[in-house]
Amino acid sequence: MRYVDGFVIAVPTENRKKFIDHAKKGDGVFMDLGATRVVECWGDDVPDGKVTDFRKAVQAKADETVAFSWVEWPDKVTRDAAMAKMTDWMENPEGADPRMDPKKNPMPFDGMRLIYGGFVPLVDLGGEVTA
């Protein structure tokens, strides 16, 4: 069953080009490790909410733009194996994919304010229904 990772990030607006460059390097790793699709979106119409919203979720500042991204995987097993290779820099740098080395591809945003999660698709009107 397909699996989706979603990400919301506050990116300094002046770092748009750096964000694109960073994403192209990282997204290639996702694809090489089994992702079927990666989409990176730059905030265009991200309104302020009364209780919560995307900007509040990532504590976006006035000079930052909210980016929304997702990665589609064929299944959770493929995603989990890929994530282990991509995010293992702290505990097992020898086993991690060298293209994800934060020294070689630094994040052009505050990673502490990035929110993410893994999701099982329930309805997909552009594809097959999985529930």
Short mmCIF file of C-alpha atoms in Angstrom, two decimals:
data_model
loop_
_atom_site.label_atom_id
_atom_site.label_comp_id
_atom_site.label_asym_id
_atom_site.label_seq_id
_atom_site.Cartn_x
_atom_site.Cartn_y
_atom_site.Cartn_z
CA MET A 1 0.00 0.00 0.00
CA ARG A 2 1.34 3.45 -0.92
CA TYR A 3 2.79 5.72 1.75
CA VAL A 4 3.28 9.50 1.86
CA ASP A 5 5.63 11.69 3.88
CA GLY A 6 4.54 15.31 4.30
CA PHE A 7 6.69 18.29 5.31
CA VAL A 8 5.97 21.93 6.21
CA ILE A 9 8.92 24.31 6.54
CA ALA A 10 9.48 28.03 7.12
CA VAL A 11 12.16 29.17 4.66
CA PRO A 12 13.74 32.63 4.65
CA THR A 13 12.22 34.14 1.52
CA GLU A 14 15.66 35.28 0.36
CA ASN A 15 16.76 31.59 0.40
CA ARG A 16 14.29 30.47 -2.28
CA LYS A 17 17.06 29.54 -4.74
CA LYS A 18 19.05 27.80 -1.98
CA PHE A 19 15.91 25.87 -1.03
CA ILE A 20 15.45 24.72 -4.63
CA ASP A 21 19.09 23.64 -4.87
CA HIS A 22 18.89 21.83 -1.52
CA ALA A 23 15.66 20.10 -2.54
CA LYS A 24 17.05 18.95 -5.89
CA LYS A 25 19.98 17.25 -4.16
CA GLY A 26 17.87 15.64 -1.44
CA ASP A 27 14.96 14.74 -3.70
CA GLY A 28 17.28 12.81 -6.00
CA VAL A 29 18.20 10.65 -3.02
CA PHE A 30 14.51 10.01 -2.28
CA MET A 31 14.00 8.90 -5.88
CA ASP A 32 17.13 6.73 -5.93
CA LEU A 33 15.98 4.99 -2.74
CA GLY A 34 12.54 4.10 -4.09
CA ALA A 35 10.25 7.15 -3.93
CA THR A 36 7.80 7.31 -6.81
CA ARG A 37 7.20 11.07 -6.65
CA VAL A 38 8.52 14.14 -4.83
CA VAL A 39 6.75 17.51 -4.88
CA GLU A 40 8.17 20.76 -3.45
CA CYS A 41 5.77 23.72 -3.18
CA TRP A 42 6.50 27.37 -2.35
CA GLY A 43 3.80 29.21 -0.38
CA ASP A 44 1.68 31.52 -2.51
CA ASP A 45 -1.69 31.83 -0.75
CA VAL A 46 -1.06 30.85 2.89
CA PRO A 47 -3.58 32.80 4.98
CA ASP A 48 -3.34 33.54 8.68
CA GLY A 49 -5.86 31.51 10.67
CA LYS A 50 -7.83 32.49 13.76
CA VAL A 51 -6.68 29.50 15.82
CA THR A 52 -3.86 27.88 13.85
CA ASP A 53 -2.41 27.80 10.35
CA PHE A 54 0.67 26.72 8.39
CA ARG A 55 2.63 29.83 9.39
CA LYS A 56 1.96 29.34 13.10
CA ALA A 57 2.73 25.62 12.86
CA VAL A 58 6.31 26.35 11.80
CA GLN A 59 6.63 29.68 13.62
CA ALA A 60 7.21 31.48 10.31
CA LYS A 61 8.56 35.00 10.62
CA ALA A 62 7.54 37.95 8.44
CA ASP A 63 10.56 37.44 6.16
CA GLU A 64 9.90 33.71 5.68
CA THR A 65 7.79 31.74 3.22
CA VAL A 66 6.07 28.46 4.06
CA ALA A 67 7.11 25.53 1.88
CA PHE A 68 4.99 22.38 1.68
CA SER A 69 6.42 19.14 0.33
CA TRP A 70 5.52 15.52 0.03
CA VAL A 71 7.20 12.30 -0.98
CA GLU A 72 5.23 9.33 -2.30
CA TRP A 73 6.50 5.81 -1.71
CA PRO A 74 5.26 2.45 -3.05
CA ASP A 75 4.88 1.25 0.57
CA LYS A 76 5.98 1.95 4.15
CA VAL A 77 8.70 -0.72 4.08
CA THR A 78 10.47 1.07 1.19
CA ARG A 79 10.06 4.41 2.97
CA ASP A 80 11.42 3.12 6.28
CA ALA A 81 14.49 1.59 4.61
CA ALA A 82 15.15 4.82 2.69
CA MET A 83 14.72 7.02 5.76
CA ALA A 84 17.19 4.87 7.70
CA LYS A 85 19.80 5.46 5.01
CA MET A 86 19.10 9.18 4.74
CA THR A 87 18.81 10.16 8.39
CA ASP A 88 21.44 7.99 10.04
CA TRP A 89 24.13 10.70 10.21
CA MET A 90 24.11 11.02 13.98
CA GLU A 91 24.26 7.35 14.97
CA ASN A 92 25.79 5.57 12.00
CA PRO A 93 27.45 7.94 9.52
CA GLU A 94 29.16 5.03 7.71
CA GLY A 95 25.75 3.53 6.83
CA ALA A 96 24.12 6.81 5.83
CA ASP A 97 23.79 8.03 2.25
CA PRO A 98 26.69 10.50 1.78
CA ARG A 99 24.49 12.78 -0.35
CA MET A 100 22.50 13.61 2.78
CA ASP A 101 25.56 14.81 4.72
CA PRO A 102 24.41 18.15 6.20
CA LYS A 103 27.91 19.54 5.66
CA LYS A 104 27.63 18.91 1.90
CA ASN A 105 23.97 19.94 1.53
CA PRO A 106 23.20 22.37 4.38
CA MET A 107 19.56 23.18 5.08
CA PRO A 108 18.69 26.75 4.02
CA PHE A 109 16.08 26.90 6.80
CA ASP A 110 15.74 26.20 10.53
CA GLY A 111 15.32 22.43 10.72
CA MET A 112 14.05 22.69 14.30
CA ARG A 113 10.84 24.28 12.93
CA LEU A 114 10.27 21.69 10.19
CA ILE A 115 7.23 19.53 10.83
CA TYR A 116 6.75 16.19 9.12
CA GLY A 117 4.85 12.97 9.32
CA GLY A 118 4.10 9.76 7.50
CA PHE A 119 0.61 9.08 6.16
CA VAL A 120 -1.41 6.24 4.66
CA PRO A 121 -3.51 7.57 1.73
CA LEU A 122 -7.24 6.98 2.17
CA VAL A 123 -8.75 8.72 -0.86
CA ASP A 124 -6.99 9.72 -4.07
CA LEU A 125 -9.32 11.05 -6.74
CA GLY A 126 -6.46 11.17 -9.22
CA GLY A 127 -5.56 7.53 -8.67
CA GLU A 128 -6.77 4.44 -6.94
CA VAL A 129 -8.79 4.52 -3.72
CA THR A 130 -6.93 2.62 -1.00
CA ALA A 131 -9.57 2.47 1.76
#
